[in-house]
Every structure is written in structure tokens, then in C-alpha cells.
Short mmCIF file of C-alpha atoms in Angstrom, two decimals:
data_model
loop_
_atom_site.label_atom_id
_atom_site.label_comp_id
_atom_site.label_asym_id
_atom_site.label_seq_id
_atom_site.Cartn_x
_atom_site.Cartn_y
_atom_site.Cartn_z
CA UNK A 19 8.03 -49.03 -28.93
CA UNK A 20 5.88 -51.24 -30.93
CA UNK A 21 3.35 -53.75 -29.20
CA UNK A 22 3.55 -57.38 -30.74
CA UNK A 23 0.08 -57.49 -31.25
CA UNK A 24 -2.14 -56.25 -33.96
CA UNK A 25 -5.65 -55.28 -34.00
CA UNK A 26 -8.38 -58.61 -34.30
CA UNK A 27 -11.26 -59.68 -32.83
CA UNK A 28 -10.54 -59.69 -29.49
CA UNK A 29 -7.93 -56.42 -29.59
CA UNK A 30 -8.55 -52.63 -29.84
CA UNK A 31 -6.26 -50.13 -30.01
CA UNK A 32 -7.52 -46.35 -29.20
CA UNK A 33 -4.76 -43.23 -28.60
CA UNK A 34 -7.70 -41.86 -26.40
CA UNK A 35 -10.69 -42.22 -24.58
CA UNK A 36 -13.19 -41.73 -27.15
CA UNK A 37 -17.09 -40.85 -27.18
CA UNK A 38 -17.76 -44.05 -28.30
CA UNK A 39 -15.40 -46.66 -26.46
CA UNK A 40 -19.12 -47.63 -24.99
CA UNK A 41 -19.71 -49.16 -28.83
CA UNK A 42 -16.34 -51.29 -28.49
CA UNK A 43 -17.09 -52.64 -24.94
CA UNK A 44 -20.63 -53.99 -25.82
CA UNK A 45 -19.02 -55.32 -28.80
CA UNK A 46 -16.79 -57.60 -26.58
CA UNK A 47 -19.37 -58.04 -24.14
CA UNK A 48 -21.64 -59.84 -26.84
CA UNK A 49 -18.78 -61.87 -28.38
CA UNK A 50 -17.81 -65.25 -27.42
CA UNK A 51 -14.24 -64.79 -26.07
CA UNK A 52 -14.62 -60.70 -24.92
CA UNK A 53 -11.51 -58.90 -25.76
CA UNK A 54 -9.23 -56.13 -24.76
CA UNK A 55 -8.92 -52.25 -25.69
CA UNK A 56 -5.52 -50.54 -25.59
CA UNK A 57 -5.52 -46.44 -24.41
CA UNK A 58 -2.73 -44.98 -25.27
CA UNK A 59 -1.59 -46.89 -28.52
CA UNK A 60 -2.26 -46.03 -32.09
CA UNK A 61 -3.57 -48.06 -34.88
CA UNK A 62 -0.18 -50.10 -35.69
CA UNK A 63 0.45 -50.66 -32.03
CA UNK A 64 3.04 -47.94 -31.64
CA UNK A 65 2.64 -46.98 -27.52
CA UNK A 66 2.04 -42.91 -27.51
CA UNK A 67 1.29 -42.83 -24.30
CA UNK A 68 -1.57 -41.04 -22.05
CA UNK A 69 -0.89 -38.00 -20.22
CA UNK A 70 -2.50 -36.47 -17.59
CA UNK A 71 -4.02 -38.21 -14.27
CA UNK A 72 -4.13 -41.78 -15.20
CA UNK A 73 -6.48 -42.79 -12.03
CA UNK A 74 -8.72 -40.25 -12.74
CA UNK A 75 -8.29 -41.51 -16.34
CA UNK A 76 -9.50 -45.24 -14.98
CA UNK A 77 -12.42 -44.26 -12.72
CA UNK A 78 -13.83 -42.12 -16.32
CA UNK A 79 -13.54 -45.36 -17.34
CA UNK A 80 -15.21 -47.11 -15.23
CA UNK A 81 -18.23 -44.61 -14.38
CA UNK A 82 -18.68 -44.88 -18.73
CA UNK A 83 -19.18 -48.78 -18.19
CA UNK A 84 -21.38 -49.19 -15.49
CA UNK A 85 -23.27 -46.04 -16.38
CA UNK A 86 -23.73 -46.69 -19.85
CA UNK A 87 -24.10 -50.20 -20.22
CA UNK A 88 -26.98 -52.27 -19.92
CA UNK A 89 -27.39 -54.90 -18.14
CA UNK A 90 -24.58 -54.11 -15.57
CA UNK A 91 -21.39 -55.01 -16.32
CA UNK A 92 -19.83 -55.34 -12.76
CA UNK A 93 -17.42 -58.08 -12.57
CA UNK A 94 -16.58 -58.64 -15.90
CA UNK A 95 -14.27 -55.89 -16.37
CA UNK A 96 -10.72 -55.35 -15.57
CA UNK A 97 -8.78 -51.84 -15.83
CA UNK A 98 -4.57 -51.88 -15.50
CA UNK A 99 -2.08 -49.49 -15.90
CA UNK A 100 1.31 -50.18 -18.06
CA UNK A 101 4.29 -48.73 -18.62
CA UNK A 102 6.78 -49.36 -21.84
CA UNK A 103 9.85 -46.93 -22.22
CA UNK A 104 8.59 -44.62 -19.65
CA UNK A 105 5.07 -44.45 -21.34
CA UNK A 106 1.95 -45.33 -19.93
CA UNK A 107 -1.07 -46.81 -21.18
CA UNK A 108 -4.26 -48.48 -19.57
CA UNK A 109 -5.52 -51.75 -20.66
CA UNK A 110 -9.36 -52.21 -20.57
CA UNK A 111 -9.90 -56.19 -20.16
CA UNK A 112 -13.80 -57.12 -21.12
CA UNK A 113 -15.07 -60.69 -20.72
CA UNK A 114 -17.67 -62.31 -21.87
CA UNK A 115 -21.01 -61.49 -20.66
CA UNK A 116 -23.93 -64.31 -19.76
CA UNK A 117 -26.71 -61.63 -19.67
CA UNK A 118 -26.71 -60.84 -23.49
CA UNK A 119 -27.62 -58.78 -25.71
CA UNK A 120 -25.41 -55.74 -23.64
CA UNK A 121 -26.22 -52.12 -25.09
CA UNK A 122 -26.23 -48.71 -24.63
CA UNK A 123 -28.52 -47.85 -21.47
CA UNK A 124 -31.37 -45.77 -22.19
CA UNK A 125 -31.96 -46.73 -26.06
CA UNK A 126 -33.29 -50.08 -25.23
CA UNK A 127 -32.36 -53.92 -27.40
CA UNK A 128 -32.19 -51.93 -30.90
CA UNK A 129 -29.80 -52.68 -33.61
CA UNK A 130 -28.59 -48.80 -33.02
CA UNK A 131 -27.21 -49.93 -29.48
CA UNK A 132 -26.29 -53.35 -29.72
CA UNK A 133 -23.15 -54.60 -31.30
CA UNK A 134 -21.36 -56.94 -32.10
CA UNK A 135 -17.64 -57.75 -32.89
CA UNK A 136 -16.97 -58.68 -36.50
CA UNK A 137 -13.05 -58.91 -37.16
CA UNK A 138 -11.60 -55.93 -36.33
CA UNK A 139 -14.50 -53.97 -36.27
CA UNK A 140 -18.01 -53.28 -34.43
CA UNK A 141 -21.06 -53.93 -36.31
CA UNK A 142 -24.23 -53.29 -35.25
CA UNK A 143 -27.14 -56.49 -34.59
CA UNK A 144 -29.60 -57.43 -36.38
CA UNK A 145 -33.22 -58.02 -34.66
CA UNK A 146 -32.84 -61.40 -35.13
CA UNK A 147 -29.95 -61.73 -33.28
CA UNK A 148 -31.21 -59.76 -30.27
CA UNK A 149 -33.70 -61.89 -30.08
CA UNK A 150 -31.95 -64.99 -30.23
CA UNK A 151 -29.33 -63.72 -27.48
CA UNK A 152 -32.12 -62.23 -25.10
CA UNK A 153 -33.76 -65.71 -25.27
CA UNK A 154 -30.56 -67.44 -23.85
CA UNK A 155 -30.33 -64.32 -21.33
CA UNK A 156 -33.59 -65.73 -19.42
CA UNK A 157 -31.81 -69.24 -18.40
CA UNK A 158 -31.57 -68.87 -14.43
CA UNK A 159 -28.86 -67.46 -12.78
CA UNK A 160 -28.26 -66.59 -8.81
CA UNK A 161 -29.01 -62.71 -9.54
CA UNK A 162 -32.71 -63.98 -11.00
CA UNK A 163 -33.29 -67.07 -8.44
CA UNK A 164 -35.39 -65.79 -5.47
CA UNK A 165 -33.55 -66.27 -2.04
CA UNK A 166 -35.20 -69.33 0.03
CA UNK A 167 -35.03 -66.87 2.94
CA UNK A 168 -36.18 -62.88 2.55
CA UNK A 169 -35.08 -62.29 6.30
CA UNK A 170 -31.64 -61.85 5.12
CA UNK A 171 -28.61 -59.26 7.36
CA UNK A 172 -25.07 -58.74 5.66
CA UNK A 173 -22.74 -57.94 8.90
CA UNK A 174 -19.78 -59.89 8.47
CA UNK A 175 -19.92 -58.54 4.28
CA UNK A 176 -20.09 -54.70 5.13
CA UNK A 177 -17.05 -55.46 8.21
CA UNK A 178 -15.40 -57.15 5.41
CA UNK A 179 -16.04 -54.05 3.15
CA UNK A 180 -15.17 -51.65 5.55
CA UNK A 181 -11.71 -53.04 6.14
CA UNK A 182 -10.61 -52.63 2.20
CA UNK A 183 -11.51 -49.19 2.52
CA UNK A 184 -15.08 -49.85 1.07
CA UNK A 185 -17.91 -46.70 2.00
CA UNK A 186 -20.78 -49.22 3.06
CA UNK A 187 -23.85 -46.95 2.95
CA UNK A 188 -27.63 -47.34 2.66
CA UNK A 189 -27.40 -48.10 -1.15
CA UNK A 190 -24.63 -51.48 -0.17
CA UNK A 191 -27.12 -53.84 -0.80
CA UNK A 192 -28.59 -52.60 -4.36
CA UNK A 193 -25.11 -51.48 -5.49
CA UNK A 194 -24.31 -55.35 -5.52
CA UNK A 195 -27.52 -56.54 -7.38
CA UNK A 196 -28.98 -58.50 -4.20
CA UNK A 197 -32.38 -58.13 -5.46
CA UNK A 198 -34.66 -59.65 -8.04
CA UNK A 199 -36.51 -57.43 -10.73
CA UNK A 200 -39.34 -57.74 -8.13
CA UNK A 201 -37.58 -56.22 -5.48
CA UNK A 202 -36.66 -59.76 -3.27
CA UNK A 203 -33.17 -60.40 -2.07
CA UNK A 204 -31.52 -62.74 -4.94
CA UNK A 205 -29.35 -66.28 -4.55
CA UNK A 206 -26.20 -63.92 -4.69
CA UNK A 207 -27.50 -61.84 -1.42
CA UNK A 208 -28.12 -65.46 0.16
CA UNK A 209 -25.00 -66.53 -0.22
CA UNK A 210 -23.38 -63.55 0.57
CA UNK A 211 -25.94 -63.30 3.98
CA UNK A 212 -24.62 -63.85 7.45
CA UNK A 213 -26.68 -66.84 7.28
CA UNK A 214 -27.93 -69.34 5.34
CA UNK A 215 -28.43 -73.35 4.79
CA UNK A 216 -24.93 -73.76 1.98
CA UNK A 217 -22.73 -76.48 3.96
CA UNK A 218 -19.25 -76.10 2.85
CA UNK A 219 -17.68 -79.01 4.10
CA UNK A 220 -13.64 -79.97 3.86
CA UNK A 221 -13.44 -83.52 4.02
CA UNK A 222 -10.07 -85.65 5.17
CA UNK A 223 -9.56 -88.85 4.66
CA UNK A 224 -7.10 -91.99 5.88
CA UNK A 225 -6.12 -93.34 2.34
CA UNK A 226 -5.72 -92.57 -1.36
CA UNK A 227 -9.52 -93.40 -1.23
CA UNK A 228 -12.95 -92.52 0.69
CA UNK A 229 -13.39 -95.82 2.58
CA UNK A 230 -12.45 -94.45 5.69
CA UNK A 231 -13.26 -90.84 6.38
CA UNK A 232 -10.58 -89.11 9.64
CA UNK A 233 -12.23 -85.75 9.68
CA UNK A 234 -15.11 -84.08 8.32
CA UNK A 235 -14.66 -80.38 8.65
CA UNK A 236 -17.98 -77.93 8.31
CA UNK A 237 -17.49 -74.23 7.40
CA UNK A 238 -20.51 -73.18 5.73
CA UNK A 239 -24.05 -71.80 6.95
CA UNK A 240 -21.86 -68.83 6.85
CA UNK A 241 -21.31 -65.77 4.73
CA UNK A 242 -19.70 -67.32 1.37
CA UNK A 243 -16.49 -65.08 1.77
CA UNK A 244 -16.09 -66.10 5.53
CA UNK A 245 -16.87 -69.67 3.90
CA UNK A 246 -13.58 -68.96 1.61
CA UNK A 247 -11.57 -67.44 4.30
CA UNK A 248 -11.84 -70.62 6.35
CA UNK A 249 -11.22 -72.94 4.28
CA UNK A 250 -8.74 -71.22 2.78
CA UNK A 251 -7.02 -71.49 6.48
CA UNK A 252 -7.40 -74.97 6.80
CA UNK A 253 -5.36 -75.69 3.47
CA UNK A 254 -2.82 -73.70 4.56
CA UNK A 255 -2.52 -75.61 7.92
CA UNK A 256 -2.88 -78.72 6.19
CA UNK A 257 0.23 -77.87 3.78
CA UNK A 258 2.51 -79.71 5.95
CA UNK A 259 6.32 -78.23 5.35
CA UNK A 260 9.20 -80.31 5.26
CA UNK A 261 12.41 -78.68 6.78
CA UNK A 262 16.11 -80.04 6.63
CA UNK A 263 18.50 -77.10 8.19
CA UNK A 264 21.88 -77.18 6.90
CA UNK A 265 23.62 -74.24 8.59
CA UNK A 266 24.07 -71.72 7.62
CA UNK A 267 21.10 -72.01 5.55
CA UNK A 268 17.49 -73.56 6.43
CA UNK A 269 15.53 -75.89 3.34
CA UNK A 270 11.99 -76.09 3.83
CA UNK A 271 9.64 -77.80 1.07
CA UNK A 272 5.77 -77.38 1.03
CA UNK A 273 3.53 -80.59 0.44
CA UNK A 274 1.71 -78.36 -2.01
CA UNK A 275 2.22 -75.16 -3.71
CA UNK A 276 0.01 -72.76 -1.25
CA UNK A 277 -1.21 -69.85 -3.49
CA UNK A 278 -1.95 -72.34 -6.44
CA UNK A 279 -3.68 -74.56 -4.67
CA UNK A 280 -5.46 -70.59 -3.61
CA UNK A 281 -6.33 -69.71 -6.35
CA UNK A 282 -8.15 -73.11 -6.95
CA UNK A 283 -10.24 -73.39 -3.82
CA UNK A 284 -11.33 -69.91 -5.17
CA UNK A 285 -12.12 -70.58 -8.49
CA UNK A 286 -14.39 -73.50 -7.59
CA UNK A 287 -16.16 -71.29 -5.17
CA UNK A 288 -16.68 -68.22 -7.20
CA UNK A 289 -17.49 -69.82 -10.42
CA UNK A 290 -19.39 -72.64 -9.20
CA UNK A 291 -22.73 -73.36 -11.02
CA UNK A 292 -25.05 -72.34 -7.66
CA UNK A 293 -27.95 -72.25 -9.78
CA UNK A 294 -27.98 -76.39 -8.83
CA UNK A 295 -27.17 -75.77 -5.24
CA UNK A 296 -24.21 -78.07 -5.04
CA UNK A 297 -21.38 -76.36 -3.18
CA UNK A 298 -18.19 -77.35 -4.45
CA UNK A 299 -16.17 -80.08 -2.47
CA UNK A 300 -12.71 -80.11 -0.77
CA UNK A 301 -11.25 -83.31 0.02
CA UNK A 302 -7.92 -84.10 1.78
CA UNK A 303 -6.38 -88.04 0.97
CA UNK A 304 -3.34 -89.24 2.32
CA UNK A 305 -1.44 -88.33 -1.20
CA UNK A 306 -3.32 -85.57 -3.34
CA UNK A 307 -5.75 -83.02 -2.13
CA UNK A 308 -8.91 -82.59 -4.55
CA UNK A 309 -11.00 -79.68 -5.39
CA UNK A 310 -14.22 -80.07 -7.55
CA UNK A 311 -17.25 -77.48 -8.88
CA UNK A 312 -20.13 -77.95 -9.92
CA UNK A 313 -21.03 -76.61 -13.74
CA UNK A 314 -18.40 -78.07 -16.09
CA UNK A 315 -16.83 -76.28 -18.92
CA UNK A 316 -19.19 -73.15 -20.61
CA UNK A 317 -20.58 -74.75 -24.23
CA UNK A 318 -18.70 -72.18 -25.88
CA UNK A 319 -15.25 -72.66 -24.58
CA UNK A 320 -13.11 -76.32 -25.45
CA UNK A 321 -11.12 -77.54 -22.76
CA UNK A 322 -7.76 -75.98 -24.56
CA UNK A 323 -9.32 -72.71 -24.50
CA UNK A 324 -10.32 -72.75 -20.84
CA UNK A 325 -6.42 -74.21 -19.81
CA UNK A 326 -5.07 -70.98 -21.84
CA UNK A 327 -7.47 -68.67 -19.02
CA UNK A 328 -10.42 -68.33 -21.83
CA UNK A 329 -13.49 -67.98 -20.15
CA UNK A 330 -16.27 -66.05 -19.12
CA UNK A 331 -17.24 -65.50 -15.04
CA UNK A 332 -20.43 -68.20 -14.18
CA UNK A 333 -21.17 -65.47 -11.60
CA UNK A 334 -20.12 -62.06 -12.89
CA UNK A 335 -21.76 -60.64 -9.42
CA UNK A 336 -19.98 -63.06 -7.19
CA UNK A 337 -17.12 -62.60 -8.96
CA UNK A 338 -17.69 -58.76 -8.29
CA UNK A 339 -17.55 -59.18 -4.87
CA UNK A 340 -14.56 -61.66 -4.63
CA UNK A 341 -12.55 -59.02 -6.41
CA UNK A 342 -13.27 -56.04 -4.27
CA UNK A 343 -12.22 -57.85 -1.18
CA UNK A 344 -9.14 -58.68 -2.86
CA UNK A 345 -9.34 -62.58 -2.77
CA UNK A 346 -9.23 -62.78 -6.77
CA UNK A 347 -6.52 -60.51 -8.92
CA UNK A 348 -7.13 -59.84 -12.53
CA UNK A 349 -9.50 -61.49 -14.96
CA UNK A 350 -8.48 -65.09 -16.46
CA UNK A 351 -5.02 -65.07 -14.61
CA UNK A 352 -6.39 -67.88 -11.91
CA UNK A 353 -6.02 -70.99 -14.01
CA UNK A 354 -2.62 -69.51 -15.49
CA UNK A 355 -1.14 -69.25 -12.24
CA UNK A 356 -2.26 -72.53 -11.04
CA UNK A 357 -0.80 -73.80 -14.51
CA UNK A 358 3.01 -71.97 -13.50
CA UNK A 359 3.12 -74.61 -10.76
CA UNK A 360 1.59 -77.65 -12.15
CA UNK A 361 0.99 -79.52 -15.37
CA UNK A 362 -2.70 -79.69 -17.10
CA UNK A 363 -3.04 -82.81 -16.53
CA UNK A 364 -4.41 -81.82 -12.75
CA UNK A 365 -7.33 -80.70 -14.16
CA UNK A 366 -10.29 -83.35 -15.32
CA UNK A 367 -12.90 -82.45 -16.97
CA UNK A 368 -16.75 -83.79 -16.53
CA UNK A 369 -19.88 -82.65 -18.06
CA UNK A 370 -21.37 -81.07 -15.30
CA UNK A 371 -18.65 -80.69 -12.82
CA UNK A 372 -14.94 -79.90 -13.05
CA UNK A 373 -11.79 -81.65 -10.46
CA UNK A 374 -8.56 -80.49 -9.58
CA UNK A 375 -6.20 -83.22 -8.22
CA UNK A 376 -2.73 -82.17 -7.04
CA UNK A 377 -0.50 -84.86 -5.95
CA UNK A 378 1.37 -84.10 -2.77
CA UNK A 379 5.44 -83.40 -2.83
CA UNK A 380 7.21 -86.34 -1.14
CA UNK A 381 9.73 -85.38 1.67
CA UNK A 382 12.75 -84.97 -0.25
CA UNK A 383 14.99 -84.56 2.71
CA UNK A 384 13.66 -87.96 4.47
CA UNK A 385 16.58 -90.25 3.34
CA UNK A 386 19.04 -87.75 2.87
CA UNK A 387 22.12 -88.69 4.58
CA UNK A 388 22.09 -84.56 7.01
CA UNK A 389 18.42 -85.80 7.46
CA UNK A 390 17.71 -89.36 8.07
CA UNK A 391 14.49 -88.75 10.12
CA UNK A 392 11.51 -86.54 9.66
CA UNK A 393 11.25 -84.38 12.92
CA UNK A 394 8.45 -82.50 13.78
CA UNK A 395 9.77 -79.02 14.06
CA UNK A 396 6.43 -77.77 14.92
CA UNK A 397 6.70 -75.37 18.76
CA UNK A 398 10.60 -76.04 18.33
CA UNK A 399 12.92 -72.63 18.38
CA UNK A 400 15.33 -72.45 15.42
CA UNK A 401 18.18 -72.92 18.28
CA UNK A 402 16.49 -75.99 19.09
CA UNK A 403 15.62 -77.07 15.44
CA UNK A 404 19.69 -76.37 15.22
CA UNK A 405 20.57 -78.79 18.09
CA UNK A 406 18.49 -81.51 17.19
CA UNK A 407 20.04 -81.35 13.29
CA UNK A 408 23.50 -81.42 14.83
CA UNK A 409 22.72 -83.88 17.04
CA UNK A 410 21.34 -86.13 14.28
CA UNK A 411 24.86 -86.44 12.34
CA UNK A 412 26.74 -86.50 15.83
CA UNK A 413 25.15 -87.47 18.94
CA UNK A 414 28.73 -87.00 21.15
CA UNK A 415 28.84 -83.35 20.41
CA UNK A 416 29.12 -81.23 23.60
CA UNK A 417 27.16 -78.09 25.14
CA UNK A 418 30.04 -75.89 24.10
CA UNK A 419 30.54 -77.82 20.99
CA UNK A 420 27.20 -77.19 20.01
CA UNK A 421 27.56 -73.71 21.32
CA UNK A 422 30.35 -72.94 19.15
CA UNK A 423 28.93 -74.13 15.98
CA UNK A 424 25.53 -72.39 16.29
CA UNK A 425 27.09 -69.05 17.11
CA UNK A 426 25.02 -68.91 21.06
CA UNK A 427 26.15 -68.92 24.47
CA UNK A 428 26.38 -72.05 25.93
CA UNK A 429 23.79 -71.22 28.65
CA UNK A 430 21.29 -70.99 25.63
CA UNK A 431 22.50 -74.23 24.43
CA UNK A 432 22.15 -75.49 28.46
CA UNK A 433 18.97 -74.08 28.56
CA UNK A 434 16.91 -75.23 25.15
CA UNK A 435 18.85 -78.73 25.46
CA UNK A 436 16.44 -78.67 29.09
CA UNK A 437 13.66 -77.92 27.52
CA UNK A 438 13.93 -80.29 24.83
CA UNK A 439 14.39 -83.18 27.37
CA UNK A 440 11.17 -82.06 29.12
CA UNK A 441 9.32 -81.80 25.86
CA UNK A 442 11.05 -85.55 25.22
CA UNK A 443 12.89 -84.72 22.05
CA UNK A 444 16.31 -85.44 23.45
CA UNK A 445 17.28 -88.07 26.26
CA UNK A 446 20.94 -88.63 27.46
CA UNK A 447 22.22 -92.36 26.96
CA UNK A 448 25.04 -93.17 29.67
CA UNK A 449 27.06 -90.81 31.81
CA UNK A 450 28.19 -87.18 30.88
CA UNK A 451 31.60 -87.81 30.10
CA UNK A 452 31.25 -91.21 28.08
CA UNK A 453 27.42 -90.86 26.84
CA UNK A 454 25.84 -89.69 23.98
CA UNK A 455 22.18 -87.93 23.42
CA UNK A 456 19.54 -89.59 21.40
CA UNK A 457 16.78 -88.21 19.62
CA UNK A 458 13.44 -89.32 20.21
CA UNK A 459 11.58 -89.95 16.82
CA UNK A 460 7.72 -88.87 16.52
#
């Protein structure tokens, strides 16, 4: 089996680990778009395969990186194991980094441990270039910002570590670059702190504008992953779901796709520019939701590039953290997944911030002739979801009727049709043997 894919700038094949696969990931490292390296597949893309234990295989592979590597490259790596034809391989995915020039630790910026990826091949730098890249290194970012607040405790992070199996010891706090080169807790470790002054607000309002604002919702001063957690909640209990039962099957329909809509609160939160303080915004209108971050577009990447999942993490040690607790997947497979569910034209682009704007799915069961009104299912028992639906195309039917169809006794029908009228879903219009029931719209 042959891979379609040939070796380039961005793709490296290698049959085995090799002593110096280091070389080939500070190649990608230093590019502009990082790259990939192929184990287990030979020069012409022909899969050989790796044998032996392929985790052990993957945590070589990742002591080598963050060992090796200067400055660390935590978060903007990616390790995966495939199989083709009953032959496995592990694909090494490398990002761009923001803290370049990347070489080999211990040998310092020279041009023997720098590199840099020229077609197919690693090359090593020249001074000059070291120097130019180490000069863009020193712009700000949250691991070099000083935290407003040195008095700084990480509870709910290490009970959040704990529970994905994570050994939180005495070294937690260094092992995820919370502190300065001068030894002071970083803007990562305050917003990663059990407290701090970030408001994270989710804002909903009446109309398709922000005249008139219903709800205001706050979530921050918090931990930034219970921050995430929350208002990942709150989208999901927002998603209203429209439901049309049709026995013997049930329809529902979300107002939004859930888990792309996910993956986009979480993007702006983990690669939001926090160097400017401005937490991203969440706002609910009455017919599209809106998510936007703070940053824009990276100068190196066009706005075709980025909506094909090219880019490089904002926050490489953010996005560190996000992807040990399992709220992000892979690298560059958030906006691609977001993009399986809706078109590119939900994303608008700004020079220093970025919006998301997802229209909401009408209720294509409202004037459907099994479904003239929308009921509010919510607290309702699918028995009782079942009697109202049947009630709704024939308000004569009977207990036992009703019985009968749904497959129940008719004291469960006697019984739910009680509880409906004391929950006022149902009345009876005129006597038992002439009336009919009526359902109460809300």
C-alpha cells in the first residue's frame, strides 16, 4: 500500500525512528506552515510498517521532543497511530512554533542546531536568520507577561488533572510553564488560577440586535477551563431541540449543531490573543448565536489557509492544557469540523478580532400537517409526549384507543392523561361520551 502523498515541505517520510528525527522536527517548528513526519513508511510512500510496542514507540517520541528541543515544544505537537492493510504507522504532526528559532537543547542558537525546512530537505540557519527569528521571539506572550496577582492556588486545575488520570505532583506547576524566566507565576498560571479578575460573560439578547439585552450571564473570575466548562453548558441548554414523534419513530432537530458550535466556543477561548486582555465574547440573539476572539488571523496565514485548518496555536501552553483535559482533539481539526456542518461563510474576518455567526435551524416540523403546534416537551414522559401527538391529529380518540396504539396499559394511559391535566397540557371539552380533549398551547 502506497500513501498518496509524496515527500515536500511540509511531509517526511522515515521507516524508523532515527537519531536525528530531532533535526526534522525543529525544521517544521521554524517553518511557516509546520509539517508532518511519517514512521513506518519509506521514501516513495510505500507503508512498511513498525513493529514492536507502538505506545512505547510514541512516548520515545515524545520524551525526544520535549527533552531535546529548545524552547519547549508542549502543545504544538500531535502523535497518532494508523493502520493501512493491517500495518501500522505513527504520524508525528508539528505546528508552527511562535517562540523561534527552536534547536537542539544544550548547543545553544547556532547554525549547527537550528534548521530550517528547505523543500524536501533540512538545512541548517544562517546567523542572520537566528537573529532575525529570535528578535520576533521577544514580542509578548502570556508565558512572558507577569501575572497581576503572585498569590496564585490551582485547586480546581490539579482536581481537573487528577480525574484524566493526570499524576499532579510538586513539579505540576513548572511542568506547565506557569512561571516567568524570573521565577513569577506567568499570564497562563493566571488564567489557569482558581481565581482571577477575566469576566467571561455569555450575553442573550431579545432581537436579531443588541438594543435590548434579556440576560447577561457571568462565568469568569474562575479557572479558564471551569470558565469553558460552563459556558460550554449553557450552549448546550440553550440549543433548544425541536421534536415531532411519528410512531414508531421520534424526529428531533437541534437549533444548532452542538459539537460544532463546541469546538468554536473553544477555539475562541484557547487561541484568543490574551496578551490584550479581551476575553472573547458569546452572544445569544433571537436567530444566530455569535462567537468572537480577540487576535485576528496570524500575518503569515491568508484567510483560505486558516479555513483549510492552517495555523499555528496563539497559545501553544494553553493549548497544552486544553488538550490534556481532553476538551480539544488533534491539531488543526477544530475549524474542519466546524466546516463539516456549516459553510465558510460563518466565519468573518477582522484585523484584530475574528466572529463566528451561525444562523439558527427553523422548526421544520412547526407547520407540518402530524405537527401543527410547537409543544414544549420539556418534563413530559415519552408516553405523554405520545398522547399529546395523537391527540393533536385526533382529539376523540379514547383511553383504550390511545392505549392500543401506544402499545401501554390503559391504566398508564389513565394515569399520565391525569397528570397532564394537572400540569394543564390537556383539558376535556364536553362530556365523556360526546367530548373531545384539547391541548393547551404554550
Amino acid at each position: 500500500m502506497v500513501l498518496d502523498l509524496i515527500e515536500s515541505s511540509r511531509i517526511e517520510f522515515k521507516i524508523k525512528m532515527v537519531d536525528n528525527l530531532e533535526e526534522t522536527i525543529i525544521a517544521f517548528l521554524n517553518s511557516k506552515d509546520g509539517g508532518i513526519i511519517y514512521l513506518g513508511i519509506n521514501d516513495k510512500g510505500k507503508i512498511i510498517g513498525l513493529n514492536g510496542n507502538l505506545d512505547l514507540l510514541q512516548r520515545k517520541v515524545k520524551d525526544r521532543i520535549i527533552s531535546n528541543i529548545e524552547p519547549s515544544a508542549l502543545g504544538l505537537f500531535d502523535l497518532e497511530i494508523l493502520e493501512k492493510d493491517n500495518k501500522k504507522y505513527l504520524k508525528i504532526i508539528i505546528a508552527r512554533g511562535l517562540e523561534k528559532p527552536y534547536h537542539i537543547k544544550g548547543m545553544g542558537m547556532t547554525s549547527d542546531s537550528c534548521f530550517i525546512r528547505v523543500g524536501s530537505s533540512n538545512e541548517k540557519m544562517s546567523d542572520y536568520l537566528i537573529s532575525e527569528m529570535f528578535k520576533e521571539r521577544t514580542k509578548n506572550s502570556i508565558k512572558n507577561i507577569v501575572s497581576p496577582n503572585q498569590n496564585l492556588t490551582f485547586t480546581d486545575l490539579k482536581i481537573y488533572y487528577k480525574e484524566k488520570g493526570f499524576d499532579v505532583g510538586s513539579n505540576f506547576e513548572k511542568q506547565l510553564n506557569f512561571f516567568t524566566f524570573d521565577n513569577k507565576y506567568n499570564y497562563l498560571a493566571y488564567l489557569l488560577a482558581d481565581e482571577n479578575t477575566i469576566s467571561i460573560k455569555v450575553a442573550k439578547y431579545v432581537g436579531t440586535d443588541v438594543d435590548e439585552l434579556m440576560e447577561n450571564y457571568e462565568f469568569g473570575y474562575c479557572s479558564l477551563i471551569k470558565a469553558t466548562n460552563r459556558v460550554l453548558e449553557k450552549f448546550r441548554v440553550e440549543n433548544k431541540i425541536f421534536t415531532k414523534i411519528t410512531y414508531p419513530e421520534r424526529k428531533e432537530q437541534p437549533m444548532y449543531d452542538y459539537n460544532a458550535v463546541r469546538e468554536v466556543i473553544i477555539n475562541a477561548l484557547v487561541h484568543n490573543d490574551w496578551t490584550t486582555e479581551y476575553p472573547p465574547k458569546f452572544e445569544l440573539f433571537s436567530d444566530r448565536l455569535e462567537v468572537s476572539s480577540f487576535g485576528g488571523i496570524q500575518s503569515e496565514f491568508t484567510e483560505d489557509e486558516f479555513l483549510e485548518g492552517y495555523s499555528a496555536p496563539k497559545n501553544p501552553e494553553l493549548m497544552r492544557v486544553f488538550r490534556d483535559l481532553k476538551l480539544v482533539e488533534h491539531l488543526g481539526t477544530g475549524v474542519r469540523k466546524i466546516l463539516k456542518k456549516y459553510n465558510k461563510d460563518v466565519y468573518h474576518f477582522f484585523p484584530h478580532f475574528i466572529r463566528v455567526s451561525i444562523k439558527y435551524n427553523q422548526n421544520q416540523f412547526e407547520y407540518d400537517s402530524g405537527n401543527k403546534y410547537h409543544i414544549d416537551f420539556k418534563g413530559l414522559s415519552k408516553i405523554q409526549e405520545g398522547i399529546i401527538d395523537l391527540l393533536l391529529d385526533d382529539s376523540t380518540l379514547t383511553q383504550l384507543e390511545l392505549a392500543r396504539i401506544l402499545g401501554v396499559g390503559e391504566r398508564t394511559i389513565r394515569y399520565n392523561m391525569k397528570e397532564l391535566i394537572e400540569r394543564n397540557y390537556i383539558v376535556r371539552i364536553g362530556s365523556n361520551k360526546t367530548g373531545q380533549w384539547q391541548i393547551v398551547i404554550k
